[in-house]
mmCIF file with all atom_site columns, C-alpha atoms and ligand atoms in Angstrom:
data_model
loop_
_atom_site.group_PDB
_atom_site.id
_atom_site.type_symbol
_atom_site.label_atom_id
_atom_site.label_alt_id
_atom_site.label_comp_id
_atom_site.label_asym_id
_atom_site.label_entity_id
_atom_site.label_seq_id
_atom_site.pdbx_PDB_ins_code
_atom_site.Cartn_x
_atom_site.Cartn_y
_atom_site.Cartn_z
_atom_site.occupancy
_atom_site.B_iso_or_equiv
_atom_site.pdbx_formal_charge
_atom_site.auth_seq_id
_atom_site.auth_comp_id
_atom_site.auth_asym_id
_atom_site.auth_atom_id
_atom_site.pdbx_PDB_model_num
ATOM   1   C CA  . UNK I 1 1   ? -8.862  -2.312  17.763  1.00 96.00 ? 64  UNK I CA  1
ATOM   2   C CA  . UNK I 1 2   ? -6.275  -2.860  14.953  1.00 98.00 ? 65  UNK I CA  1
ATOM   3   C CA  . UNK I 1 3   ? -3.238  -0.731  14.622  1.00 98.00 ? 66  UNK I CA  1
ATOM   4   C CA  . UNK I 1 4   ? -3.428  0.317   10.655  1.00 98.00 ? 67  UNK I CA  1
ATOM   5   C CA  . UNK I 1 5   ? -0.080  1.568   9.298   1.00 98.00 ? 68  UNK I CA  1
ATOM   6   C CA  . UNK I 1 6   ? 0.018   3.170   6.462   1.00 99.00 ? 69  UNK I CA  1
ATOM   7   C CA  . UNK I 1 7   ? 3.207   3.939   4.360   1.00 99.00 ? 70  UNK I CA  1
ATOM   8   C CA  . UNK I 1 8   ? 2.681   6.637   1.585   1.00 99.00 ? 71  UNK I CA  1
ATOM   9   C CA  . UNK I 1 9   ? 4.729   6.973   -1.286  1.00 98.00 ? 72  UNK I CA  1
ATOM   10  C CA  . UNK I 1 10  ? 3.634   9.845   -3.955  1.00 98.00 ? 73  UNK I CA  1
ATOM   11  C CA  . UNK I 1 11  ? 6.549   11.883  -5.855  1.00 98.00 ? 74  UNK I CA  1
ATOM   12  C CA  . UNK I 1 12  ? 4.763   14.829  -6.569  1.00 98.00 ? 75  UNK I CA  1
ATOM   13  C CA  . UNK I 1 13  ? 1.983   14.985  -3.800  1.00 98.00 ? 76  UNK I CA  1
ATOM   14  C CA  . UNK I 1 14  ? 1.749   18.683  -4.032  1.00 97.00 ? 77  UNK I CA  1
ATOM   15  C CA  . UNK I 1 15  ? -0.169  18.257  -7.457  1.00 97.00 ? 78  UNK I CA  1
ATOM   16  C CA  . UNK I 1 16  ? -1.995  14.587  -6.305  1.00 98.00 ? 79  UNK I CA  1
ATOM   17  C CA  . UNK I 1 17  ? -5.944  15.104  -7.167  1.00 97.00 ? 80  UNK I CA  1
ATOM   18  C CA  . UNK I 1 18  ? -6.577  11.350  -5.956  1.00 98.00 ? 81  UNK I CA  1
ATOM   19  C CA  . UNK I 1 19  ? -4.057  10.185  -2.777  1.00 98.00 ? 82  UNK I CA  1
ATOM   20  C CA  . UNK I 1 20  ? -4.846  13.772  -1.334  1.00 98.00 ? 83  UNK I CA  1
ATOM   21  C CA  . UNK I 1 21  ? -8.143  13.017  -1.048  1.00 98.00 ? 84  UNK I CA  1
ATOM   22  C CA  . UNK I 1 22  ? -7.751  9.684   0.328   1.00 98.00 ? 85  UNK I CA  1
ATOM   23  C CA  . UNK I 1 23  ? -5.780  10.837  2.911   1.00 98.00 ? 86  UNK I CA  1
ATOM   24  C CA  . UNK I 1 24  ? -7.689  13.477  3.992   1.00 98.00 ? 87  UNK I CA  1
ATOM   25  C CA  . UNK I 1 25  ? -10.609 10.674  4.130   1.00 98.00 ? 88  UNK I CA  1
ATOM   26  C CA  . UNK I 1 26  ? -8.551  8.972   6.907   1.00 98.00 ? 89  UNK I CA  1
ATOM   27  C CA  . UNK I 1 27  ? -6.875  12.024  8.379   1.00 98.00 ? 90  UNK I CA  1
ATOM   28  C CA  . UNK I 1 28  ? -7.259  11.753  12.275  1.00 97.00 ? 91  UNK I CA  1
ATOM   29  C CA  . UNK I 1 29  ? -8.788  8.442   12.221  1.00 98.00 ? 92  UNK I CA  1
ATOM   30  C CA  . UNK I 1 30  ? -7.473  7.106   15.926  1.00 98.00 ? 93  UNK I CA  1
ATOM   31  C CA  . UNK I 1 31  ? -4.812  4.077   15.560  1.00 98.00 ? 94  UNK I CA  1
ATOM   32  C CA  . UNK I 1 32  ? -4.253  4.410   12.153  1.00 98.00 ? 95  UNK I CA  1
ATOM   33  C CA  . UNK I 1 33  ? -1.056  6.161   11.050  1.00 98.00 ? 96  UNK I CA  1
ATOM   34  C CA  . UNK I 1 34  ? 0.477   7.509   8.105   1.00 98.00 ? 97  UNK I CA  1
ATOM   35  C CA  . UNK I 1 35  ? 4.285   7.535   7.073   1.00 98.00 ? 98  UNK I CA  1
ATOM   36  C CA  . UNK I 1 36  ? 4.479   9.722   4.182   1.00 98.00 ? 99  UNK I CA  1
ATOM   37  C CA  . UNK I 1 37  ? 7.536   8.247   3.169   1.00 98.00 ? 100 UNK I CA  1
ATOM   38  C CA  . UNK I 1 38  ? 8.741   11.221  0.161   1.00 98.00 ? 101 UNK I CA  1
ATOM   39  C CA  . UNK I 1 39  ? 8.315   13.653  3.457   1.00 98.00 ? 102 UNK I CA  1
ATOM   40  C CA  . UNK I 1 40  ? 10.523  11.476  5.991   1.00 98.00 ? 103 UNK I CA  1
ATOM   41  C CA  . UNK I 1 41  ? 12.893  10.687  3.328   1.00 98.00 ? 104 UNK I CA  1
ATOM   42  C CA  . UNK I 1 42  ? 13.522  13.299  0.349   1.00 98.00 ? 105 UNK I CA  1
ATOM   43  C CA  . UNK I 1 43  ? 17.066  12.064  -0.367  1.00 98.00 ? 106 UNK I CA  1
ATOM   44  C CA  . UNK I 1 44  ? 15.655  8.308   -0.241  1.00 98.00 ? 107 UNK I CA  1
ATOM   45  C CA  . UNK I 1 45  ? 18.180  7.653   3.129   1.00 98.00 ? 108 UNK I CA  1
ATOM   46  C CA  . UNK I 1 46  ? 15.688  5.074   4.533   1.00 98.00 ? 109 UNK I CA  1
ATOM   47  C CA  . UNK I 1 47  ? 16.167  4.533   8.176   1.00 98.00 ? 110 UNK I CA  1
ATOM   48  C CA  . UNK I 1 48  ? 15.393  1.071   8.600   1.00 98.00 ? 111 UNK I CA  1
ATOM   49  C CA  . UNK I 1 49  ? 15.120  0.912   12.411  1.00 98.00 ? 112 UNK I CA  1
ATOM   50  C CA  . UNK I 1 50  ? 12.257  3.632   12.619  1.00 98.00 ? 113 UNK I CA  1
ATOM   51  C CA  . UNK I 1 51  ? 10.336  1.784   9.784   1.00 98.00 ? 114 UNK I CA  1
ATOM   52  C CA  . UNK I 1 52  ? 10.834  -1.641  11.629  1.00 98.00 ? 115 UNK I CA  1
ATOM   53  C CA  . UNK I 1 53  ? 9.367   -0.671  14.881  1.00 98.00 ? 116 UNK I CA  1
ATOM   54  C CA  . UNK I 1 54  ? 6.217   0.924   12.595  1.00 98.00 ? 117 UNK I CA  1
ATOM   55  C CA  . UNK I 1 55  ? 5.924   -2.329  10.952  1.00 98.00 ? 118 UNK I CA  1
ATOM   56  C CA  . UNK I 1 56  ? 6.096   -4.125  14.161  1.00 98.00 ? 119 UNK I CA  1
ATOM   57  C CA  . UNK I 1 57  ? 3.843   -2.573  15.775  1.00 98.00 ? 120 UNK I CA  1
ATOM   58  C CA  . UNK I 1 58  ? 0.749   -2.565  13.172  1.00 98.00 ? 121 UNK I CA  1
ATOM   59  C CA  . UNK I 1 59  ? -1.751  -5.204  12.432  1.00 98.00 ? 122 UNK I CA  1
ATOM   60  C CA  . UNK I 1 60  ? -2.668  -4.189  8.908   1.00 98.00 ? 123 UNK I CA  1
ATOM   61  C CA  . UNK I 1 61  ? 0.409   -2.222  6.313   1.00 99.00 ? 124 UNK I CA  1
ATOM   62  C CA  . UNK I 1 62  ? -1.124  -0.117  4.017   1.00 99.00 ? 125 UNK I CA  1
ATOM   63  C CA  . UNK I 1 63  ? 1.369   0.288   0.946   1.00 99.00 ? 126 UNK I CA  1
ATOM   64  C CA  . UNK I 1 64  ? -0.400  3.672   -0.653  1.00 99.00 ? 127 UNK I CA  1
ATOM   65  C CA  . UNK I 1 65  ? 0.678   4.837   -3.786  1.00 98.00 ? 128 UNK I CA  1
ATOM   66  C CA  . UNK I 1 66  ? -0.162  5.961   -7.799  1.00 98.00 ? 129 UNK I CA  1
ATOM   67  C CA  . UNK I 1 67  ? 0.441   3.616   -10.083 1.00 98.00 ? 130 UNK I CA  1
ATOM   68  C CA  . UNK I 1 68  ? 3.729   4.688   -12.242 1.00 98.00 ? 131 UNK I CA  1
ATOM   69  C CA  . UNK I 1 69  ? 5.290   2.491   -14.983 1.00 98.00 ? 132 UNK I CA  1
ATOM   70  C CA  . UNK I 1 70  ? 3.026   -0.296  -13.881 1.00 98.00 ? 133 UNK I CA  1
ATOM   71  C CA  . UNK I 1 71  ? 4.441   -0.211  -10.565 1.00 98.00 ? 134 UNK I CA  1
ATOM   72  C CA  . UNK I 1 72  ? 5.405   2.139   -7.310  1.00 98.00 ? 135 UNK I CA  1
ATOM   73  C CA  . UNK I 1 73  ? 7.179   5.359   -7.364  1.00 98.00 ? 136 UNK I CA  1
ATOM   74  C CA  . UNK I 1 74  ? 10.668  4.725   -6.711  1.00 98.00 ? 137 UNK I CA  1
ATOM   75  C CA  . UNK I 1 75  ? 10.710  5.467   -2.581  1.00 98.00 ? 138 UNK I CA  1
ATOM   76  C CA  . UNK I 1 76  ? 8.768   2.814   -2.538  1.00 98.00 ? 139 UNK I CA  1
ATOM   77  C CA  . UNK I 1 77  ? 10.512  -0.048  -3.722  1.00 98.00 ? 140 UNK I CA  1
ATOM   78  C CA  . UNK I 1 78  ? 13.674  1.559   -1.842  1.00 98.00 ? 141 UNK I CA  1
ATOM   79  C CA  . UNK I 1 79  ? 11.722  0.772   0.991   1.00 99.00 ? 142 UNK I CA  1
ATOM   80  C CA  . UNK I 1 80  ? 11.462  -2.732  0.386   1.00 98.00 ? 143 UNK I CA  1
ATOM   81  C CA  . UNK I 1 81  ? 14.773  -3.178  -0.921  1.00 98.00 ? 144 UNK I CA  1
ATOM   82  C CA  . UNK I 1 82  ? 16.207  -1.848  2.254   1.00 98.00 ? 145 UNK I CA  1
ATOM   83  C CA  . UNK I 1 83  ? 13.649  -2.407  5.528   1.00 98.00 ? 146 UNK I CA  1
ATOM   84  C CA  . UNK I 1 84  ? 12.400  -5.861  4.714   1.00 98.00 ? 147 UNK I CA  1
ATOM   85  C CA  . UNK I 1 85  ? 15.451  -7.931  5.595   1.00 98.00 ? 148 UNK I CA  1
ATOM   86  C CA  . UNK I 1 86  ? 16.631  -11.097 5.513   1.00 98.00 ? 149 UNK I CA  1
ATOM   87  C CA  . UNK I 1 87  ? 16.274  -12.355 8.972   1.00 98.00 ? 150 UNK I CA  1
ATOM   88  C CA  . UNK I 1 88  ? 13.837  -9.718  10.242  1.00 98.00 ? 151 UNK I CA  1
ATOM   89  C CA  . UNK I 1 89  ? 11.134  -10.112 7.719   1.00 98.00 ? 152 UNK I CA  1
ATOM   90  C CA  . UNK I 1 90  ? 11.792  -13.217 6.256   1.00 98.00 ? 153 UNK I CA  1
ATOM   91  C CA  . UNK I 1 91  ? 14.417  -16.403 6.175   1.00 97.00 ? 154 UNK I CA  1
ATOM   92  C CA  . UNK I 1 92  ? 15.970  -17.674 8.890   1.00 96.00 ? 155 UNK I CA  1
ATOM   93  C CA  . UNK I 1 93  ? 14.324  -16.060 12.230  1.00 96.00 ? 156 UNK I CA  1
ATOM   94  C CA  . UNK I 1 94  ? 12.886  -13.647 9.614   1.00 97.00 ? 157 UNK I CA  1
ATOM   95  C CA  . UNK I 1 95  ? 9.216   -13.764 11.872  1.00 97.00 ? 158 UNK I CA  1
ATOM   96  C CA  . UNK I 1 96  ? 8.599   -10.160 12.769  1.00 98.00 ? 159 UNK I CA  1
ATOM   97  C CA  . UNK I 1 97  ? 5.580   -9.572  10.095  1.00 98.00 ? 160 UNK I CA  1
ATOM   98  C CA  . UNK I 1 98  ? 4.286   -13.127 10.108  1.00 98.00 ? 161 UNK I CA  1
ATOM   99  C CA  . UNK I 1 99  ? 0.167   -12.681 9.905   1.00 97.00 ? 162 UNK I CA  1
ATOM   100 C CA  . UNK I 1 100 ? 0.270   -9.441  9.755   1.00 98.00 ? 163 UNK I CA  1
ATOM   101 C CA  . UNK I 1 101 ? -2.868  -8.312  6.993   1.00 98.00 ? 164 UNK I CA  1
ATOM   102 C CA  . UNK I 1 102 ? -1.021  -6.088  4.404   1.00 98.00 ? 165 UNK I CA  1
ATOM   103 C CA  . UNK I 1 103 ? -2.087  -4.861  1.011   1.00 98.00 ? 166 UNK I CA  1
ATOM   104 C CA  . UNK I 1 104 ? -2.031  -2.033  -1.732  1.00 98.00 ? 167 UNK I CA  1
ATOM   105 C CA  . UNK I 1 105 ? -4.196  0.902   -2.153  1.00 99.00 ? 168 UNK I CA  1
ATOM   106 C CA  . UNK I 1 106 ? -3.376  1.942   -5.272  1.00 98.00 ? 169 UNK I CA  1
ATOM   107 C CA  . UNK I 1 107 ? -4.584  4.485   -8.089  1.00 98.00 ? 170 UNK I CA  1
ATOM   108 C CA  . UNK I 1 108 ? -3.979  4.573   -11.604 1.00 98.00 ? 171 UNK I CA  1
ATOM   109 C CA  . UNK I 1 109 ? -4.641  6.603   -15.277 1.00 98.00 ? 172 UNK I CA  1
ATOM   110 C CA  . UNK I 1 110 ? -5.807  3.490   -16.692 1.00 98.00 ? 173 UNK I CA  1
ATOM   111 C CA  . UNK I 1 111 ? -9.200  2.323   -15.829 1.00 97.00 ? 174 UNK I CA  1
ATOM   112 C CA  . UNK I 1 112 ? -10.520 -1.081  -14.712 1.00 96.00 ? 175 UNK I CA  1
ATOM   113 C CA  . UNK I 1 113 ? -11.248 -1.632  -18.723 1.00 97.00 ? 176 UNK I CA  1
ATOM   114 C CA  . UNK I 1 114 ? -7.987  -0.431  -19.931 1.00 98.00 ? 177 UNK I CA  1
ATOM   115 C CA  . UNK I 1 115 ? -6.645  -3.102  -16.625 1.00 98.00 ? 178 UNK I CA  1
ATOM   116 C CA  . UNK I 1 116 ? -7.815  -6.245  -18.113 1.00 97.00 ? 179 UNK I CA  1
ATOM   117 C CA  . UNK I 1 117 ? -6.912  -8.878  -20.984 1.00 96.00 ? 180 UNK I CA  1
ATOM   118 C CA  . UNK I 1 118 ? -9.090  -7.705  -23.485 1.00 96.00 ? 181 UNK I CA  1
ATOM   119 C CA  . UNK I 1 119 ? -7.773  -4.124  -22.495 1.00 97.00 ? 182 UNK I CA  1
ATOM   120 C CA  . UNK I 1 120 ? -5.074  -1.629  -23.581 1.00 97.00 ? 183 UNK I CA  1
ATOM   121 C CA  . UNK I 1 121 ? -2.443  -2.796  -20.533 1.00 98.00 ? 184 UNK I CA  1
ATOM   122 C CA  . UNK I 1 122 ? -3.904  -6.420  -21.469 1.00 98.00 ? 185 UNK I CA  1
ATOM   123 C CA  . UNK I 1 123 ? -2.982  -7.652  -18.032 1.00 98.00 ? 186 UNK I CA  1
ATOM   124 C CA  . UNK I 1 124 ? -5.519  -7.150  -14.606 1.00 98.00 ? 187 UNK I CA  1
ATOM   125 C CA  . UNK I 1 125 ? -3.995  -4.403  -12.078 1.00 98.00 ? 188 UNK I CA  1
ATOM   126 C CA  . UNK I 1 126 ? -3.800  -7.640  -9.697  1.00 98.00 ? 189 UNK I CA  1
ATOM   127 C CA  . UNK I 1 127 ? -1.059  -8.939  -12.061 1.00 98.00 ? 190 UNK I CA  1
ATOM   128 C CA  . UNK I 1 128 ? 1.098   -6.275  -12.519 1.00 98.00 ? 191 UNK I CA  1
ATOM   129 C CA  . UNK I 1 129 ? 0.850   -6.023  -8.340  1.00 98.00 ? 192 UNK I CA  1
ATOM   130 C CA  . UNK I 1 130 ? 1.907   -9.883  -8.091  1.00 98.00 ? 193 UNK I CA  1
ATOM   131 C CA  . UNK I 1 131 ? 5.677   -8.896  -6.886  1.00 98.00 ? 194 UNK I CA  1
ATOM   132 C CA  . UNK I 1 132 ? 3.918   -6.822  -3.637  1.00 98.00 ? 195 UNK I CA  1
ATOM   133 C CA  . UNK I 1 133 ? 1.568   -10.267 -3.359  1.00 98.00 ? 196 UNK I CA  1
ATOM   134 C CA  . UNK I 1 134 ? 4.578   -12.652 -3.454  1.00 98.00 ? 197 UNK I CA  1
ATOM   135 C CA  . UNK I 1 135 ? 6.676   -10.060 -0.973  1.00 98.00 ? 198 UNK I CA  1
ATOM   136 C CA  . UNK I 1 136 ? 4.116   -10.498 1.208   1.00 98.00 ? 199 UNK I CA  1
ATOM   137 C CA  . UNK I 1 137 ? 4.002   -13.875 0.528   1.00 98.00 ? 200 UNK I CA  1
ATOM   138 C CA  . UNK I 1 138 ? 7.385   -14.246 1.296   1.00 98.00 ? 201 UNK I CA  1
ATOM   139 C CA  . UNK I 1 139 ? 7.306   -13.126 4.292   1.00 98.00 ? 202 UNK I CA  1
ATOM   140 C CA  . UNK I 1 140 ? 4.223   -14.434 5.834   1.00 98.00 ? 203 UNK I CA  1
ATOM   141 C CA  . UNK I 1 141 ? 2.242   -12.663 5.880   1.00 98.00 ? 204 UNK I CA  1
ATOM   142 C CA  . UNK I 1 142 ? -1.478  -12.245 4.889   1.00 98.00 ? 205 UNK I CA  1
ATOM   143 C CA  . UNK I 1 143 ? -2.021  -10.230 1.556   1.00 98.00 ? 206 UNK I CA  1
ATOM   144 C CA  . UNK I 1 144 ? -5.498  -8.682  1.560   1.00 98.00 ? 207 UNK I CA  1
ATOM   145 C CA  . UNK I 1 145 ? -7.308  -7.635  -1.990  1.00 98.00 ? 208 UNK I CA  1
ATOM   146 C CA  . UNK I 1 146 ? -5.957  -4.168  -3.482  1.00 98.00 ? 209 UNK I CA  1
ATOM   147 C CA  . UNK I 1 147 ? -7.634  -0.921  -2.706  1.00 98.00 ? 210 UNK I CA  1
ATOM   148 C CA  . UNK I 1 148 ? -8.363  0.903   -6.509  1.00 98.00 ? 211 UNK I CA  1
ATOM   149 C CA  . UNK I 1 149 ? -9.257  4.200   -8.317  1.00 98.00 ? 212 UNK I CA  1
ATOM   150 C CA  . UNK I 1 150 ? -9.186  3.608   -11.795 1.00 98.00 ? 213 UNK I CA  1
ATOM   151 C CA  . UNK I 1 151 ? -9.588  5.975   -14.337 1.00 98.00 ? 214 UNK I CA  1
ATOM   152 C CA  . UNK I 1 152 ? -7.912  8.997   -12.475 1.00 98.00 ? 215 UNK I CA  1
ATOM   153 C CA  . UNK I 1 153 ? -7.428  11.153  -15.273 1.00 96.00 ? 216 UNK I CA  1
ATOM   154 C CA  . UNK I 1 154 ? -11.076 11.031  -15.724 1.00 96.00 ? 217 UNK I CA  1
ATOM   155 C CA  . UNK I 1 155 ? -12.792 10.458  -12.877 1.00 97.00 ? 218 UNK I CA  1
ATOM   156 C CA  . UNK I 1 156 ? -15.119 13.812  -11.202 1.00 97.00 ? 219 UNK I CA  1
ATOM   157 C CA  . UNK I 1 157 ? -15.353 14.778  -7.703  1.00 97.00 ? 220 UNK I CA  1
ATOM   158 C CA  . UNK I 1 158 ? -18.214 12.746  -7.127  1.00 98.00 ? 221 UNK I CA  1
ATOM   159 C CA  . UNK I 1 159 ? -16.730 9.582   -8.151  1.00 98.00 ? 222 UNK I CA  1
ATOM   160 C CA  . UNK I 1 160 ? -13.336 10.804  -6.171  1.00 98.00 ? 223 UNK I CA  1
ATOM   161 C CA  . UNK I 1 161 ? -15.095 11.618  -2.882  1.00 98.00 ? 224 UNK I CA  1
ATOM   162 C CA  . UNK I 1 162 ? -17.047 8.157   -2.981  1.00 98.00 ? 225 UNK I CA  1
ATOM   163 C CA  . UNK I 1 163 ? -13.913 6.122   -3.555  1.00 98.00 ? 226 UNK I CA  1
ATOM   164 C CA  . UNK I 1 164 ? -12.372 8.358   -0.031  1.00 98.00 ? 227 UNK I CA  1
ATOM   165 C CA  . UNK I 1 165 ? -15.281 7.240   1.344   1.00 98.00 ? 228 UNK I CA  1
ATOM   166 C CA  . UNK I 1 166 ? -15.050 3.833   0.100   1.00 98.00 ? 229 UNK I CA  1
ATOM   167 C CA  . UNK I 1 167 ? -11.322 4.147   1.789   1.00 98.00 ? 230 UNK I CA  1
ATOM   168 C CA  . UNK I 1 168 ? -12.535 5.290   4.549   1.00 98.00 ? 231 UNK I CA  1
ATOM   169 C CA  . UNK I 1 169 ? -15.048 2.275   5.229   1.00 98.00 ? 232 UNK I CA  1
ATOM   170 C CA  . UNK I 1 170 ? -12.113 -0.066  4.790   1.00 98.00 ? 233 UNK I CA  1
ATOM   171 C CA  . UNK I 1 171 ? -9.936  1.279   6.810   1.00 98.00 ? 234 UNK I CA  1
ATOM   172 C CA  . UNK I 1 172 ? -11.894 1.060   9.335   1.00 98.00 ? 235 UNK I CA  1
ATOM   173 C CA  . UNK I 1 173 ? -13.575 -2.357  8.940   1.00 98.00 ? 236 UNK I CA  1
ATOM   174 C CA  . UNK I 1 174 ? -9.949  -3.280  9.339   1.00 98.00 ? 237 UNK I CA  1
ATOM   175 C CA  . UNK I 1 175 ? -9.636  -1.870  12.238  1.00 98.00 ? 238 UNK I CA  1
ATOM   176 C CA  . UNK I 1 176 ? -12.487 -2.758  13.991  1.00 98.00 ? 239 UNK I CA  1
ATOM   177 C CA  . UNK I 1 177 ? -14.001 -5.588  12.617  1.00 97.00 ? 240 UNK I CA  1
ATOM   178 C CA  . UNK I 1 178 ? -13.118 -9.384  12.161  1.00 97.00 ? 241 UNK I CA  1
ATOM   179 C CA  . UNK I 1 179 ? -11.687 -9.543  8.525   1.00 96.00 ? 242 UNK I CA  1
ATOM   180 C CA  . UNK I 1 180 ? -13.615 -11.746 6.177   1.00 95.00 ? 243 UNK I CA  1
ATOM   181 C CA  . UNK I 1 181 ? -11.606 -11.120 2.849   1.00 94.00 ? 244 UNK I CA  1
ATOM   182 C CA  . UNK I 1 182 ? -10.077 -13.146 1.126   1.00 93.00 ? 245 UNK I CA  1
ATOM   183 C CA  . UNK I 1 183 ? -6.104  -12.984 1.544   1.00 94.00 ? 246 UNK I CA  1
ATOM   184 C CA  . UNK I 1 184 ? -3.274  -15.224 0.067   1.00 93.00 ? 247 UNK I CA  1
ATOM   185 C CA  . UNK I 1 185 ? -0.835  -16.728 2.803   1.00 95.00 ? 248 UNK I CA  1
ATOM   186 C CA  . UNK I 1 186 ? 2.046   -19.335 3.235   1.00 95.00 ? 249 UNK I CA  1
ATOM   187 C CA  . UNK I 1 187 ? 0.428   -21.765 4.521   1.00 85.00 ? 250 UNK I CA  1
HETATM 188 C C1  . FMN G 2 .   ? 5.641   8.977   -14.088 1.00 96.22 ? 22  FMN G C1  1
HETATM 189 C C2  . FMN G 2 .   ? 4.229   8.495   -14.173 1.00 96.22 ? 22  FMN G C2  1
HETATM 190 C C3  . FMN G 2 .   ? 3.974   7.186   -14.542 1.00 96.22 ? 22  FMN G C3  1
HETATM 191 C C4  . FMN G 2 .   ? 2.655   6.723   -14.621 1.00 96.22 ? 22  FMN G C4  1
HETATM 192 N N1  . FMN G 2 .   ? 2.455   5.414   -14.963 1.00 96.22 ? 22  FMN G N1  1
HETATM 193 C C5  . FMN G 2 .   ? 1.199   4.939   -15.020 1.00 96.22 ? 22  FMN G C5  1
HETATM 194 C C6  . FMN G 2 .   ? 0.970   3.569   -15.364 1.00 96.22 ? 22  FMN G C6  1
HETATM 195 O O1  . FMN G 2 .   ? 1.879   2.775   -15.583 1.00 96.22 ? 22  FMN G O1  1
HETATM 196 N N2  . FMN G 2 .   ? -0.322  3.144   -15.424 1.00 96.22 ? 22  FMN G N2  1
HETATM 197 C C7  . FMN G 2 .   ? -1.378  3.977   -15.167 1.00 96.22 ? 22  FMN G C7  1
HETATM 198 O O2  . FMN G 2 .   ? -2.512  3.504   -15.228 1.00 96.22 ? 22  FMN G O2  1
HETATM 199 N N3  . FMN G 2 .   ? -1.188  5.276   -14.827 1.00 96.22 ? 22  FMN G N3  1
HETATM 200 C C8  . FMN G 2 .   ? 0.073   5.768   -14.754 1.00 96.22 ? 22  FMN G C8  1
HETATM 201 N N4  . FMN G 2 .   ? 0.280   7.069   -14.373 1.00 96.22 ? 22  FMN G N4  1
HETATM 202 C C9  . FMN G 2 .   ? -0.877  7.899   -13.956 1.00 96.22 ? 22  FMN G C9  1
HETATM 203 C C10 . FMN G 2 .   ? -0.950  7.960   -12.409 1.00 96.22 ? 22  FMN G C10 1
HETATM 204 O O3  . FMN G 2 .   ? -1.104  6.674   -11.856 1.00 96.22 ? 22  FMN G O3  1
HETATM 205 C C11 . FMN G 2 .   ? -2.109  8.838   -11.978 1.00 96.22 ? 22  FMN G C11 1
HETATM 206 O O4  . FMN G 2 .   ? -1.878  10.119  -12.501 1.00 96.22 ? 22  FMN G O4  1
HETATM 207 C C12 . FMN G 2 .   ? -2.203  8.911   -10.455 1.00 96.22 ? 22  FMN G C12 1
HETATM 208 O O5  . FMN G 2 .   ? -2.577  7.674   -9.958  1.00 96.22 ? 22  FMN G O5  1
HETATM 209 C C13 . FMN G 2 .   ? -3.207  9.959   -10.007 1.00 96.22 ? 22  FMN G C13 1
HETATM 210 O O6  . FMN G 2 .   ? -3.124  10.101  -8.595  1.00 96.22 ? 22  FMN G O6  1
HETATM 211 P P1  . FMN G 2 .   ? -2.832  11.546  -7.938  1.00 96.22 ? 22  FMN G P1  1
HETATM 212 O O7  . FMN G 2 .   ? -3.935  12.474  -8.403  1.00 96.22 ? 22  FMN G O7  1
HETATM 213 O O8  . FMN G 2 .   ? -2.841  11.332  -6.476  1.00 96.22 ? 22  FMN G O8  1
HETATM 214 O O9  . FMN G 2 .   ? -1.475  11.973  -8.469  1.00 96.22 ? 22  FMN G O9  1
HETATM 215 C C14 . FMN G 2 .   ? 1.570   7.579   -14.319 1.00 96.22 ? 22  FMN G C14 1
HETATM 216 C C15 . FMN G 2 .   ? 1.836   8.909   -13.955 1.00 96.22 ? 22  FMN G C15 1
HETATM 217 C C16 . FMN G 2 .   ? 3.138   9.363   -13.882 1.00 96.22 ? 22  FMN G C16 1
HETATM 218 C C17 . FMN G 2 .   ? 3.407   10.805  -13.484 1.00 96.22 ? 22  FMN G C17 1
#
């Protein structure tokens, strides 16, 4: 069994239609843990010891979060900035995440229409998620396929409660299963 870690970033969770569902999906679900990081760290301190030894000991990172401004809330790329460093995640003895499966679950206003080049955003959601794919990239690891709800604005609780489903199922094929997807890696 995989160890699934997954590192939650949502500003304003008490009002979240979408990622509260989604984590209720996978609430309980045994070796896979959450770090809701807006909880741990409301003044955006990052301890970067705590979040190391999570990292280290997962198989699959789960980077969960809304799209905002075509990209993560804030805590999130705080996180980066300040617990993936140089010579513990990547460069020069930098090993400690090498092959580890990581990848975004993500949701956003726009929908999978509005995501693509003939759309309103005219890019795909994959490209405006290229600097998590090359971070992962960096530091070898193995970036899986994103995890999406489009549309959120939109969407109706039948729709919603599929797509925690849909999460669900994932989750746990990760965990248990050999991984078949496609993922982008150093080679
Ligand atoms: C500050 C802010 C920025 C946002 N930026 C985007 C964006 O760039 N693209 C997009 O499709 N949706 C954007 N949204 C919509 C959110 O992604 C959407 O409301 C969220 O994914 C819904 O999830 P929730 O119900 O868990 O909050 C933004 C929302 C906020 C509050």
């Amino acid at each position: 069994m995989r160890k699934i870690l997954v590192l939650f970033a949502h500003p304003k969770f008490e009002h979240s239609d979408v990622h509260s569902k989604l984590l209720a999906a996978i609430a309980g679900l045994e070796n896979v843990l959450v770090r809701d990081l807006y909880e741990l760290y409301p003044d955006f301190q990052v301890q970067v010891q705590p979040e190391q030894e999570a990292l280290f000991d997962s198989d699959v990172i789960i980077w969960q979060h809304p799209i905002y401004w075509y990209s993560c809330p804030p805590l999130m790329k705080q996180w980066i900035d300040l617990v993936l460093e140089y010579g513990w995640a990547y460069g020069k003895n930098g090993t400690y995440l090498k092959n580890k499966y990581i990848l975004n679950a993500v949701s956003s206003g726009g929908s999978t229409a509005v995501y693509s080049s003939g759309g309103r955003n005219r890019f795909t959601l994959d490209t405006f998620l290229r600097p998590f794919e090359q971070t992962a990239y960096l530091c070898n690891m193995r970036y899986l396929p994103a995890f999406h709800v489009g549309g959120t604005h939109k969407i109706d609780a039948l729709q919603l409660s599929r797509k925690a489903k849909e999460y669900r199922d994932l989750i746990l094929t990760l965990r248990d299963e050999e991984i078949t997807l496609p993922f982008v890696q150093k080679s």
